mmCIF file of C-alpha atoms in Angstrom:
data_model
loop_
_atom_site.group_PDB
_atom_site.id
_atom_site.type_symbol
_atom_site.label_atom_id
_atom_site.label_comp_id
_atom_site.label_asym_id
_atom_site.label_seq_id
_atom_site.Cartn_x
_atom_site.Cartn_y
_atom_site.Cartn_z
ATOM 1 C CA UNK A 1 79.215 95.602 91.500
ATOM 2 C CA UNK A 2 81.849 93.136 90.344
ATOM 3 C CA UNK A 3 81.366 89.956 92.118
ATOM 4 C CA UNK A 4 85.809 90.446 92.745
ATOM 5 C CA UNK A 5 86.090 90.129 96.627
ATOM 6 C CA UNK A 6 88.946 92.258 98.358
ATOM 7 C CA UNK A 7 90.656 89.000 98.996
ATOM 8 C CA UNK A 8 90.391 87.639 95.380
ATOM 9 C CA UNK A 9 90.672 91.433 94.108
ATOM 10 C CA UNK A 10 94.733 91.062 96.004
ATOM 11 C CA UNK A 11 95.441 87.199 94.695
ATOM 12 C CA UNK A 12 94.687 88.368 91.022
ATOM 13 C CA UNK A 13 96.614 91.312 91.468
ATOM 14 C CA UNK A 14 99.835 89.778 92.702
ATOM 15 C CA UNK A 15 99.510 86.698 89.948
ATOM 16 C CA UNK A 16 99.152 89.195 87.129
ATOM 17 C CA UNK A 17 101.692 91.856 88.062
ATOM 18 C CA UNK A 18 104.150 89.358 88.822
ATOM 19 C CA UNK A 19 103.809 87.291 85.594
ATOM 20 C CA UNK A 20 104.681 90.973 83.856
ATOM 21 C CA UNK A 21 106.701 92.332 86.336
ATOM 22 C CA UNK A 22 106.017 94.831 88.746
ATOM 23 C CA UNK A 23 109.730 96.946 87.648
ATOM 24 C CA UNK A 24 109.007 96.495 84.260
ATOM 25 C CA UNK A 25 104.921 97.679 84.773
ATOM 26 C CA UNK A 26 106.607 100.898 86.526
ATOM 27 C CA UNK A 27 109.230 101.433 83.735
ATOM 28 C CA UNK A 28 106.562 101.453 81.249
ATOM 29 C CA UNK A 29 104.325 103.928 83.088
ATOM 30 C CA UNK A 30 107.438 106.005 84.335
ATOM 31 C CA UNK A 31 107.651 107.388 80.498
ATOM 32 C CA UNK A 32 104.030 107.416 79.377
ATOM 33 C CA UNK A 33 103.571 109.960 81.911
ATOM 34 C CA UNK A 34 106.568 111.565 81.514
ATOM 35 C CA UNK A 35 106.062 111.149 77.563
ATOM 36 C CA UNK A 36 102.120 111.766 77.209
ATOM 37 C CA UNK A 37 99.923 112.037 80.373
ATOM 38 C CA UNK A 38 101.945 114.739 81.791
ATOM 39 C CA UNK A 39 100.899 117.016 79.080
ATOM 40 C CA UNK A 40 96.958 116.022 79.538
ATOM 41 C CA UNK A 41 97.499 117.321 83.390
ATOM 42 C CA UNK A 42 96.806 120.537 85.692
ATOM 43 C CA UNK A 43 100.525 120.038 87.938
ATOM 44 C CA UNK A 44 99.152 122.005 90.296
ATOM 45 C CA UNK A 45 96.304 121.089 90.772
ATOM 46 C CA UNK A 46 94.672 117.374 91.845
ATOM 47 C CA UNK A 47 93.879 113.589 89.892
ATOM 48 C CA UNK A 48 92.384 110.472 91.345
ATOM 49 C CA UNK A 49 93.755 107.320 90.045
ATOM 50 C CA UNK A 50 90.375 105.137 89.982
ATOM 51 C CA UNK A 51 90.819 101.649 90.772
ATOM 52 C CA UNK A 52 94.988 102.214 91.008
ATOM 53 C CA UNK A 53 96.212 99.151 91.206
ATOM 54 C CA UNK A 54 99.755 99.061 92.407
ATOM 55 C CA UNK A 55 100.369 102.656 91.633
ATOM 56 C CA UNK A 56 102.319 102.579 88.175
ATOM 57 C CA UNK A 57 100.220 105.758 87.385
ATOM 58 C CA UNK A 58 99.924 107.608 90.428
ATOM 59 C CA UNK A 59 103.093 107.630 91.112
ATOM 60 C CA UNK A 60 104.697 108.389 88.225
ATOM 61 C CA UNK A 61 102.536 111.415 87.153
ATOM 62 C CA UNK A 62 103.324 114.761 87.374
ATOM 63 C CA UNK A 63 100.384 116.159 90.003
ATOM 64 C CA UNK A 64 100.417 118.075 93.133
ATOM 65 C CA UNK A 65 97.726 116.528 95.004
ATOM 66 C CA UNK A 66 96.807 112.663 93.824
ATOM 67 C CA UNK A 67 94.576 110.649 95.614
ATOM 68 C CA UNK A 68 94.287 106.819 94.621
ATOM 69 C CA UNK A 69 91.016 104.141 95.314
ATOM 70 C CA UNK A 70 91.519 100.450 95.020
ATOM 71 C CA UNK A 71 89.503 97.702 96.556
ATOM 72 C CA UNK A 72 92.560 95.990 97.038
ATOM 73 C CA UNK A 73 93.902 97.170 100.677
ATOM 74 C CA UNK A 74 97.323 95.879 99.295
ATOM 75 C CA UNK A 75 97.216 98.791 96.856
ATOM 76 C CA UNK A 76 98.448 101.245 99.804
ATOM 77 C CA UNK A 77 101.766 99.259 100.395
ATOM 78 C CA UNK A 78 103.321 100.214 97.047
ATOM 79 C CA UNK A 79 102.082 103.868 96.868
ATOM 80 C CA UNK A 80 104.522 106.834 97.154
ATOM 81 C CA UNK A 81 103.850 109.046 100.757
ATOM 82 C CA UNK A 82 102.662 111.879 98.955
ATOM 83 C CA UNK A 83 99.316 109.643 97.315
ATOM 84 C CA UNK A 84 96.092 110.007 99.448
ATOM 85 C CA UNK A 85 94.833 106.127 99.128
ATOM 86 C CA UNK A 86 91.461 104.634 100.400
ATOM 87 C CA UNK A 87 90.510 101.332 100.006
ATOM 88 C CA UNK A 88 86.803 101.210 98.828
ATOM 89 C CA UNK A 89 84.579 100.679 95.543
ATOM 90 C CA UNK A 90 84.752 102.930 92.261
ATOM 91 C CA UNK A 91 81.349 104.058 93.185
ATOM 92 C CA UNK A 92 81.979 105.028 96.436
ATOM 93 C CA UNK A 93 84.251 108.170 96.495
ATOM 94 C CA UNK A 94 82.030 109.598 99.325
ATOM 95 C CA UNK A 95 85.712 110.981 101.202
ATOM 96 C CA UNK A 96 86.263 113.326 97.916
ATOM 97 C CA UNK A 97 84.173 116.187 98.115
ATOM 98 C CA UNK A 98 82.345 117.210 95.097
ATOM 99 C CA UNK A 99 83.283 119.457 92.491
ATOM 100 C CA UNK A 100 87.157 119.093 93.598
ATOM 101 C CA UNK A 101 88.991 117.411 91.352
ATOM 102 C CA UNK A 102 90.679 118.435 88.112
ATOM 103 C CA UNK A 103 91.614 114.885 86.481
ATOM 104 C CA UNK A 104 90.641 111.319 86.865
ATOM 105 C CA UNK A 105 91.914 108.467 85.523
ATOM 106 C CA UNK A 106 91.411 105.059 84.953
ATOM 107 C CA UNK A 107 93.135 102.167 82.991
ATOM 108 C CA UNK A 108 91.973 98.966 82.266
ATOM 109 C CA UNK A 109 89.082 98.695 84.925
ATOM 110 C CA UNK A 110 85.217 99.539 83.389
ATOM 111 C CA UNK A 111 85.734 96.176 81.850
ATOM 112 C CA UNK A 112 85.706 94.149 85.217
ATOM 113 C CA UNK A 113 82.507 95.238 86.088
ATOM 114 C CA UNK A 114 79.339 93.435 86.044
ATOM 115 C CA UNK A 115 76.981 95.518 83.576
ATOM 116 C CA UNK A 116 76.377 98.816 82.550
ATOM 117 C CA UNK A 117 74.279 99.826 85.140
ATOM 118 C CA UNK A 118 76.930 99.206 87.512
ATOM 119 C CA UNK A 119 79.559 101.386 85.116
ATOM 120 C CA UNK A 120 76.495 104.125 85.216
ATOM 121 C CA UNK A 121 77.740 104.538 89.139
ATOM 122 C CA UNK A 122 80.809 104.813 88.525
ATOM 123 C CA UNK A 123 80.601 107.078 86.033
ATOM 124 C CA UNK A 124 78.185 109.594 88.104
ATOM 125 C CA UNK A 125 80.689 109.283 91.235
ATOM 126 C CA UNK A 126 83.555 110.668 89.156
ATOM 127 C CA UNK A 127 81.235 113.530 87.828
ATOM 128 C CA UNK A 128 80.366 114.434 91.193
ATOM 129 C CA UNK A 129 84.240 114.720 92.377
ATOM 130 C CA UNK A 130 85.065 116.547 89.030
ATOM 131 C CA UNK A 131 85.131 120.409 88.788
ATOM 132 C CA UNK A 132 83.525 121.835 86.377
ATOM 133 C CA UNK A 133 86.252 121.502 82.935
ATOM 134 C CA UNK A 134 87.679 118.940 85.263
ATOM 135 C CA UNK A 135 88.433 115.188 83.079
ATOM 136 C CA UNK A 136 87.948 111.904 83.103
ATOM 137 C CA UNK A 137 90.389 109.822 81.222
ATOM 138 C CA UNK A 138 89.610 106.452 80.504
ATOM 139 C CA UNK A 139 92.379 103.714 78.739
ATOM 140 C CA UNK A 140 90.747 99.984 78.666
ATOM 141 C CA UNK A 141 90.592 97.267 76.071
ATOM 142 C CA UNK A 142 88.334 98.553 73.261
ATOM 143 C CA UNK A 143 86.386 95.336 71.907
ATOM 144 C CA UNK A 144 86.196 96.134 68.671
ATOM 145 C CA UNK A 145 90.144 95.252 68.024
ATOM 146 C CA UNK A 146 90.760 93.408 70.909
ATOM 147 C CA UNK A 147 87.598 91.193 70.722
ATOM 148 C CA UNK A 148 89.956 87.610 70.789
ATOM 149 C CA UNK A 149 92.312 88.489 73.572
ATOM 150 C CA UNK A 150 89.914 90.181 75.680
ATOM 151 C CA UNK A 151 88.390 86.890 76.952
ATOM 152 C CA UNK A 152 91.572 85.218 78.264
ATOM 153 C CA UNK A 153 91.264 87.014 81.274
ATOM 154 C CA UNK A 154 88.521 85.595 83.576
ATOM 155 C CA UNK A 155 87.292 88.567 85.162
ATOM 156 C CA UNK A 156 86.592 90.822 82.275
ATOM 157 C CA UNK A 157 83.173 90.901 82.108
ATOM 158 C CA UNK A 158 81.732 93.855 80.296
ATOM 159 C CA UNK A 159 82.954 94.609 76.835
ATOM 160 C CA UNK A 160 82.799 98.463 76.062
ATOM 161 C CA UNK A 161 84.102 99.941 72.348
ATOM 162 C CA UNK A 162 84.909 103.405 72.003
ATOM 163 C CA UNK A 163 82.230 104.209 70.687
ATOM 164 C CA UNK A 164 79.671 102.972 73.556
ATOM 165 C CA UNK A 165 81.963 104.007 76.102
ATOM 166 C CA UNK A 166 81.965 107.826 74.083
ATOM 167 C CA UNK A 167 77.972 106.697 74.160
ATOM 168 C CA UNK A 168 77.670 105.710 77.892
ATOM 169 C CA UNK A 169 79.729 108.983 79.549
ATOM 170 C CA UNK A 170 77.387 111.090 77.316
ATOM 171 C CA UNK A 171 74.336 109.661 78.791
ATOM 172 C CA UNK A 172 75.849 110.266 82.140
ATOM 173 C CA UNK A 173 76.475 114.187 81.647
ATOM 174 C CA UNK A 174 79.496 114.365 80.271
ATOM 175 C CA UNK A 175 81.009 115.630 76.772
ATOM 176 C CA UNK A 176 83.850 113.822 74.673
ATOM 177 C CA UNK A 177 86.622 116.003 74.355
ATOM 178 C CA UNK A 178 89.133 113.351 73.094
ATOM 179 C CA UNK A 179 88.495 109.285 71.763
ATOM 180 C CA UNK A 180 91.223 107.691 70.352
ATOM 181 C CA UNK A 181 90.567 104.224 69.161
ATOM 182 C CA UNK A 182 93.547 102.746 69.147
ATOM 183 C CA UNK A 183 96.053 103.606 71.620
ATOM 184 C CA UNK A 184 98.035 101.281 73.198
ATOM 185 C CA UNK A 185 98.803 97.220 72.661
ATOM 186 C CA UNK A 186 96.599 94.947 74.925
ATOM 187 C CA UNK A 187 98.739 93.782 77.153
ATOM 188 C CA UNK A 188 102.468 94.373 78.439
ATOM 189 C CA UNK A 189 102.485 90.250 79.173
ATOM 190 C CA UNK A 190 104.158 89.896 75.997
ATOM 191 C CA UNK A 191 107.489 90.233 74.212
ATOM 192 C CA UNK A 192 106.771 93.209 73.010
ATOM 193 C CA UNK A 193 109.941 95.779 73.513
ATOM 194 C CA UNK A 194 109.573 98.135 76.563
ATOM 195 C CA UNK A 195 112.303 100.162 76.229
ATOM 196 C CA UNK A 196 111.550 103.938 77.497
ATOM 197 C CA UNK A 197 113.172 104.656 73.922
ATOM 198 C CA UNK A 198 110.639 102.424 71.887
ATOM 199 C CA UNK A 199 108.234 103.838 74.031
ATOM 200 C CA UNK A 200 108.710 107.603 73.012
ATOM 201 C CA UNK A 201 108.929 106.572 69.402
ATOM 202 C CA UNK A 202 105.483 104.710 69.883
ATOM 203 C CA UNK A 203 103.994 107.871 71.424
ATOM 204 C CA UNK A 204 105.345 110.191 68.865
ATOM 205 C CA UNK A 205 103.932 108.655 65.638
ATOM 206 C CA UNK A 206 100.397 107.850 65.927
ATOM 207 C CA UNK A 207 100.419 105.632 62.858
ATOM 208 C CA UNK A 208 101.633 102.733 64.776
ATOM 209 C CA UNK A 209 98.556 103.441 67.224
ATOM 210 C CA UNK A 210 96.495 101.978 64.074
ATOM 211 C CA UNK A 211 98.680 99.256 63.681
ATOM 212 C CA UNK A 212 98.883 98.066 67.194
ATOM 213 C CA UNK A 213 96.969 99.639 69.445
ATOM 214 C CA UNK A 214 93.755 97.603 70.822
ATOM 215 C CA UNK A 215 93.134 99.743 73.820
ATOM 216 C CA UNK A 216 90.660 103.019 73.273
ATOM 217 C CA UNK A 217 92.056 106.041 75.317
ATOM 218 C CA UNK A 218 88.850 108.612 76.035
ATOM 219 C CA UNK A 219 88.513 112.100 77.170
ATOM 220 C CA UNK A 220 85.299 112.751 78.952
ATOM 221 C CA UNK A 221 84.196 116.142 80.028
ATOM 222 C CA UNK A 222 82.046 117.448 83.252
ATOM 223 C CA UNK A 223 80.461 120.248 81.335
ATOM 224 C CA UNK A 224 82.171 123.980 82.632
ATOM 225 C CA UNK A 225 78.026 124.828 83.164
ATOM 226 C CA UNK A 226 77.863 121.474 85.478
ATOM 227 C CA UNK A 227 76.200 122.156 89.052
ATOM 228 C CA UNK A 228 76.897 119.255 91.953
#
């Protein structure tokens, strides 16, 4: 697994989130959830936010039962009261029974894993906790389009494209239901506008994604006939 410890993950979060602004990130994710991700959820069901950060996604997504995990114990203080949080590694979801979750989500996490073996372990564990027909939604930097900016982050290890990730998901028992090579811009840590009207307009016009998007959005499903 990654070389990070809970202590240095906490330090990285504080530094990066303060640079981009915690309130700004929460505002952006509120719009992303309402205008896009809510439509891909089971609102009466369950969701796991894997490597939840400060809860920008899980706090804003419209789902009844919410789970979140992160190696950083500071994450809990940023989560809403209804979120079930555990400070744990992403390949150890032993507190969640098998075949119980409708959705799992992760954003900008897999690139922090040290190698494909660690990634396989995470994908297998998420597959275990998903219901048959449950879906894993993965957002992350696409090395195919963000090959320059990608290496500006000291804790980036694993290079993934939308193609290689899809192949890895299939090898670990998933079926790909959607694969968007270019979805969101690479980072919020710049001068790109983040007003909710701009974000809604961006999401409504996929042509913009092909110009500005440097993150993939891959959705994979646990086969409906899967056992365990």
